[in-house]
Coordinates of C-alpha atoms in Angstrom, one line a residue:
X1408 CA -43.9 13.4 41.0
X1409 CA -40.3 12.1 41.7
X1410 CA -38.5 12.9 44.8
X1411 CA -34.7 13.5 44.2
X1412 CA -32.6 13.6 47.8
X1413 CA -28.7 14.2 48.5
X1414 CA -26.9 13.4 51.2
X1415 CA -23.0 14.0 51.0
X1416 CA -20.6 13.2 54.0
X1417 CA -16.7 14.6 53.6
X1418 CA -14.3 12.2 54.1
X1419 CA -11.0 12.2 54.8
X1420 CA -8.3 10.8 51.9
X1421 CA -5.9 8.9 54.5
X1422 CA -4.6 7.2 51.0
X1423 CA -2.9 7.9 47.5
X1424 CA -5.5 7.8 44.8
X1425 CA -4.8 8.0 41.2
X1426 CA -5.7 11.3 39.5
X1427 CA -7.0 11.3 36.0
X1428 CA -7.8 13.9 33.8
X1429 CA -11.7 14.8 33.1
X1430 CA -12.4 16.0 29.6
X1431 CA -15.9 17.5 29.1
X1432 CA -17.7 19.4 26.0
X1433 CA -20.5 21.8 26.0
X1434 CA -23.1 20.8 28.3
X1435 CA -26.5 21.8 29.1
X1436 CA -27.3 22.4 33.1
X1437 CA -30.1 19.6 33.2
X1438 CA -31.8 17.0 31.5
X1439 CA -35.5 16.3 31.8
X1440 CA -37.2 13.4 32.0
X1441 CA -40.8 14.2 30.3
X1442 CA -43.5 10.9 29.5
X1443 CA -42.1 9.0 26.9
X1444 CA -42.6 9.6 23.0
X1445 CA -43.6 6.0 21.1
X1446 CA -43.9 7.7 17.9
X1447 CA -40.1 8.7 17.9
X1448 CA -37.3 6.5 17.9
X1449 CA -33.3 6.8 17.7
X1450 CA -32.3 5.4 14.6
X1451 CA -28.6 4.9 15.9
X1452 CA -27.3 5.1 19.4
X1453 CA -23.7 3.8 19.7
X1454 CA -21.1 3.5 22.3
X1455 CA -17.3 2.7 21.0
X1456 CA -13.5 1.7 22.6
X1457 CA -11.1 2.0 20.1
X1458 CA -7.1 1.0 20.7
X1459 CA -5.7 3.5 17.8
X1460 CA -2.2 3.8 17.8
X1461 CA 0.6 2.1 20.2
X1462 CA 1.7 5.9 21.0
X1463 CA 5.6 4.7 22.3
X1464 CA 7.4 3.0 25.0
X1465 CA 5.3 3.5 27.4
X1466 CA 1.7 4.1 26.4
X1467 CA -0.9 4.1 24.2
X1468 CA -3.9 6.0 22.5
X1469 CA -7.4 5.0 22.6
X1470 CA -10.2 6.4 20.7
X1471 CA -13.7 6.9 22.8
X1472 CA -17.2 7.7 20.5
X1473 CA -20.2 7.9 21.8
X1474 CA -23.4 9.2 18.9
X1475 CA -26.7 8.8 18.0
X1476 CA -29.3 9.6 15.4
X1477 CA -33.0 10.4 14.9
X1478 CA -36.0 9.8 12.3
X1479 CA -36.1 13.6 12.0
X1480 CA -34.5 16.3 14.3
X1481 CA -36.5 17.4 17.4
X1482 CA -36.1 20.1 19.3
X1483 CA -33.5 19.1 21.7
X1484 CA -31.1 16.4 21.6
X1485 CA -28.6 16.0 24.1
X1486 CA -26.1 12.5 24.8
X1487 CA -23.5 11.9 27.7
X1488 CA -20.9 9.4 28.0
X1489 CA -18.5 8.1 31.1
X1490 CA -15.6 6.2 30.8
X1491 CA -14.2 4.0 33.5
X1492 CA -10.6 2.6 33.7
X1493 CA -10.5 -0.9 35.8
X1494 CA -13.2 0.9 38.0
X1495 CA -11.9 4.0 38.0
X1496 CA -13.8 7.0 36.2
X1497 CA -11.3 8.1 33.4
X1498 CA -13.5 10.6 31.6
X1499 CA -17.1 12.2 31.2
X1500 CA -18.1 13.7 27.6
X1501 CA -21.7 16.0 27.6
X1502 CA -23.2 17.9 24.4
X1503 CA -26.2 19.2 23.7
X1504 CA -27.8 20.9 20.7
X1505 CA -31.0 22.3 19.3
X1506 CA -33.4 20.9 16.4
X1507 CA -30.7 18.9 15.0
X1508 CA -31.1 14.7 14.1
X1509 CA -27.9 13.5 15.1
X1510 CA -24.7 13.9 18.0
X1511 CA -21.5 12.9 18.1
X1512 CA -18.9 12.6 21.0
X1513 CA -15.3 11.6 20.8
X1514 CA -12.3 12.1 22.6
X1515 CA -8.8 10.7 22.1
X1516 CA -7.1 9.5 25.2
X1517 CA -3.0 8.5 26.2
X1518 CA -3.1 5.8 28.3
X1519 CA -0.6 2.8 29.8
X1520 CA -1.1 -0.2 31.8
X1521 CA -3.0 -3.1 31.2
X1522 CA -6.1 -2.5 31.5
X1523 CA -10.6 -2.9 31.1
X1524 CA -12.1 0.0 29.6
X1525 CA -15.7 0.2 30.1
X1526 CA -18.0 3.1 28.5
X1527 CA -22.2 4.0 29.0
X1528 CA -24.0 6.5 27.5
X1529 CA -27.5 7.8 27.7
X1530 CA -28.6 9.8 24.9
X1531 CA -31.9 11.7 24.6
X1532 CA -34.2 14.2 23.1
X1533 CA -36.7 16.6 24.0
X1534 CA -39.9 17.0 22.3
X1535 CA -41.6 19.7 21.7
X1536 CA -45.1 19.2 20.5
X1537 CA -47.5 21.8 18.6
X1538 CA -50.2 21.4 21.6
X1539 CA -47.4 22.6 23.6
X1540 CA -47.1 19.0 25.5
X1541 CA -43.3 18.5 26.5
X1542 CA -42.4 14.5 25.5
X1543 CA -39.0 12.6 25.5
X1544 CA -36.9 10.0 23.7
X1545 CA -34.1 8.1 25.3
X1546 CA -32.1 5.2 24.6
X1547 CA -28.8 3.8 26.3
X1548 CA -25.6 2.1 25.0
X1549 CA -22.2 0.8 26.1
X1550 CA -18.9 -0.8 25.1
X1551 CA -16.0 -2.2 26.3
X1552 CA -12.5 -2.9 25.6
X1553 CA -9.7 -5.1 27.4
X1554 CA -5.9 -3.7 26.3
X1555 CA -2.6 -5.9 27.3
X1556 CA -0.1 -3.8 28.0
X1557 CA 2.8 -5.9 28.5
X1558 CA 6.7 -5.9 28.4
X1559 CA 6.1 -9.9 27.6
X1560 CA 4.4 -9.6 24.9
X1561 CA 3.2 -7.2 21.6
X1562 CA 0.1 -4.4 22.4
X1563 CA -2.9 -6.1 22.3
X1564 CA -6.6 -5.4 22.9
X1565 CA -9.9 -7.0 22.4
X1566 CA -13.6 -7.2 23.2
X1567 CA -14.4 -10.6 23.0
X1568 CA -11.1 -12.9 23.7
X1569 CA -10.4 -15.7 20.7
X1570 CA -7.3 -17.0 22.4
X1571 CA -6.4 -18.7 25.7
X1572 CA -3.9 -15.7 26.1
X1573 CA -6.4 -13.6 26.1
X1574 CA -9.1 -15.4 27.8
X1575 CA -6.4 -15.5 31.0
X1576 CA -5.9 -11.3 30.8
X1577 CA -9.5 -11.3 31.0
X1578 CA -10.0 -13.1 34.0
X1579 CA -6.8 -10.9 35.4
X1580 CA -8.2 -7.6 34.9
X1581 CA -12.5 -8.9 35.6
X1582 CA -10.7 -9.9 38.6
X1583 CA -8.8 -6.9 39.5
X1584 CA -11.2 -4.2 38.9
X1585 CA -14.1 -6.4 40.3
X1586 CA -12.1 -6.5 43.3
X1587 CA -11.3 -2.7 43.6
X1588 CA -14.8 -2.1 43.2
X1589 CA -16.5 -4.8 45.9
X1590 CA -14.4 -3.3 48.6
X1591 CA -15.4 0.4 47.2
X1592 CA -18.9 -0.7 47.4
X1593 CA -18.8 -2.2 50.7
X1594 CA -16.9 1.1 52.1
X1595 CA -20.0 3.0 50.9
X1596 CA -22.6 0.3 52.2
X1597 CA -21.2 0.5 55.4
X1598 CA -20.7 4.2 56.3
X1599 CA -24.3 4.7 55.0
X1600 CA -25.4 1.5 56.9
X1601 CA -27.4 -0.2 54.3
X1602 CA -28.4 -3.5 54.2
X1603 CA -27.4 -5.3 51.0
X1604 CA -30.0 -7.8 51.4
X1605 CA -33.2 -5.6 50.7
X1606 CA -31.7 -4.0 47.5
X1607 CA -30.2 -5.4 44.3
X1608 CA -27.2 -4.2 43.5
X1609 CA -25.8 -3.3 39.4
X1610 CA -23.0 -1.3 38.5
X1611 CA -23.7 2.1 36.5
X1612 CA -21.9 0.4 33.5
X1613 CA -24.4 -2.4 33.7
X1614 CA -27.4 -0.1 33.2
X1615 CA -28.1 -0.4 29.4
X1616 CA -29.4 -4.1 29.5
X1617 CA -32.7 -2.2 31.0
X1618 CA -33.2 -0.6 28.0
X1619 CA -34.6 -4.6 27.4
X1620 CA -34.6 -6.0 30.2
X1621 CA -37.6 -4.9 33.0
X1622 CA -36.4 -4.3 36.6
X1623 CA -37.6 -7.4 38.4
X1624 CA -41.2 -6.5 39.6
X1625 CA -41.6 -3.9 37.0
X1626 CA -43.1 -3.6 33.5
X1627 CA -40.8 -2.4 30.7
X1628 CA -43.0 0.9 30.5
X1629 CA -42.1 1.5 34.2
X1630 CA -38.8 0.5 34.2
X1631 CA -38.1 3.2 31.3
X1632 CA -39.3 5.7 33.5
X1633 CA -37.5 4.7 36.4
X1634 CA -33.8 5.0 34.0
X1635 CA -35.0 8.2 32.1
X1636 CA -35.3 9.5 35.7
X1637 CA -32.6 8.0 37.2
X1638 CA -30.3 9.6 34.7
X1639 CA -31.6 12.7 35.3
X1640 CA -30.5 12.3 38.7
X1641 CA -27.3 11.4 37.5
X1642 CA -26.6 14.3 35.2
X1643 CA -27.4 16.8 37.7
X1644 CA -25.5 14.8 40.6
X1645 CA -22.5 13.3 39.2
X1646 CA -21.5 13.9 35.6
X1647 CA -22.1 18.4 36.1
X1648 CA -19.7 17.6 38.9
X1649 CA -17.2 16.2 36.6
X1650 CA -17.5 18.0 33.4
X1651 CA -17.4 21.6 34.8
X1652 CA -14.8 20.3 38.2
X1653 CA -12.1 23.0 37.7
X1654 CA -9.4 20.0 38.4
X1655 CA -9.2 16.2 38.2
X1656 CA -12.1 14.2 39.8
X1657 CA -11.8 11.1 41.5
X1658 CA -14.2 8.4 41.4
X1659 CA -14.7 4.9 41.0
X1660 CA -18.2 3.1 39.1
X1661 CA -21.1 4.3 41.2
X1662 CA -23.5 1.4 42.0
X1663 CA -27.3 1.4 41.5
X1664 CA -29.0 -0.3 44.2
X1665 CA -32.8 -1.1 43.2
X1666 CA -35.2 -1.7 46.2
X1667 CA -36.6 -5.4 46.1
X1668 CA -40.2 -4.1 47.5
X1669 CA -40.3 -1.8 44.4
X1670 CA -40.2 1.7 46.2
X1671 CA -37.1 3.7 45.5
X1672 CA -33.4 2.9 44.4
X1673 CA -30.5 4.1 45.7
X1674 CA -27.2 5.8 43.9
X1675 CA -24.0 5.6 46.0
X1676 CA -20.6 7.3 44.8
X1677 CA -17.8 8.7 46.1
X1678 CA -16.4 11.7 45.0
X1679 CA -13.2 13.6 45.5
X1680 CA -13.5 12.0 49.2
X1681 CA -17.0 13.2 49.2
X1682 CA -19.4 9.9 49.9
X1683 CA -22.7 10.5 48.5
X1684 CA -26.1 8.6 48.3
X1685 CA -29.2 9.7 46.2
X1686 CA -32.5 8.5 46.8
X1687 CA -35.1 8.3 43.5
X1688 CA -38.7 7.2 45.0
X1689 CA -40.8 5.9 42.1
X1690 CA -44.1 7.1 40.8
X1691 CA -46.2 5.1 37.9
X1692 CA -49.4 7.5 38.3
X1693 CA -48.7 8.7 35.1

């Protein structure tokens, strides 16, 4: 059985931080990890950062999708999505519906600035079997987009840079928002007194390459488990917070810190001025 904890410390905001505006759909108030399905599979699950219009002067629109498909419906499907601007969490999407095959999330955002867009989203399903056994289906997915916003120069954007022009902006803004984020992260590793050393450390927007990749130490099977639970902990934790906050969140990219001996991970994430750290233990008796 998993063991979820929370700790949260207030904190006091001694500096001006950038509030953005939090768009959420219908959402569902949980999503449950249950043993894996094999014999169901999604037969699309898609994350996508679109530049769609220079909007004037000034700014810009982007187009954010998030969907997925199944074989066949099942009897609950539900997909989330977060967007982060150079670090900084720009949006959260959440919808969940009832023996259907297929979701579909976008959102239409105006932006300005130079910036990296980065997007993940976890989409599952609930299964609901006629020997009354309760199995799931998940599957994650991300994207990413780089805009130049310059006076210089015309509006610009990319995923994979083709030019030197743009192989420069992306070393700005990697730069800029890795930077940002380091001393975020060390804030948090320091006021929770954690020792880098024993853990390793990946972003929340890094998480998809496990759907692939093992956890070092860990089997795929057991690394499946450990995201499908993990996101759990996440939905409950940190996107609820943001889709049904009742005014702008802030918050930068939370980072996942996976204990080397195999034990537990840790989620740290400010919100708000609220620092928070959640503690998954892991269980493979199943």
């Amino acid at each position: 059985m998993k063991k979820w904890s929370v700790i949260t410390i207030v904190v006091a905001i001694t500096s001006f931080i950038t509030i953005i505006y939090i768009v959420g759909l219908q959402s569902k108030p949980a999503i449950t990890y249950f043993p894996l399905d094999k014999n169901f599979a999604f037969t699309t699950a898609e994350t996508d950062i679109q530049l769609f219009t220079d909007k004037g002067i000034d700014d810009y629109e982007i187009i954010w999708k998030a969907s997925s498909a199944t074989e066949i419906p099942v009897y609950l499907r539900q997909d989330v999505s977060l967007l982060f601007d150079n670090g900084r969490l720009r949006g959260a999407l959440s919808k969940w519906v009832q023996d259907t095959d297929t979701i579909h999330l976008k959102r239409m955002l105006t932006l300005e600035d130079s910036s990296l867009y980065e997007a993940i989203s976890f989409h599952h399903g609930e299964i609901h079997e006629k020997n009354s056994q309760i199995k799931s289906m998940q599957q994650m997915s991300s994207d990413h987009l780089y805009v130049i916003d310059s006076p210089a120069a015309k509006l610009d954007s990319f995923k994979t840079p083709s030019t030197t022009y743009e192989k420069e902006w992306k070393t700005l803004l990697d730069r800029a928002s890795m930077q940002q984020l380091t001393y975020h992260w060390n804030t948090l590793y320091e006021y929770f007194d954690i020792n880098k050393e024993t853990y390793t450390a990946v972003p929340l927007t890094d998480l998809d390459k496990f759907a692939t990749q093992p956890i070092a130490g860990l089997t795929q099977a057991q690394t499946d488990k450990v995201m499908g639970q993990l996101w759990e902990g996440l939905y409950k934790n940190y996107l609820l917070p943001i889709v049904n906050a009742e005014k702008a969140v802030n918050s930068y990219v939370p980072i996942i810190l996976f204990d080397k001996k195999n034990k537990h991970l840790l989620v740290l994430f400010e919100m708000n001025g609220k620092k928070e750290k959640l503690i998954q233990q892991y269980s493979f008796s199943e």
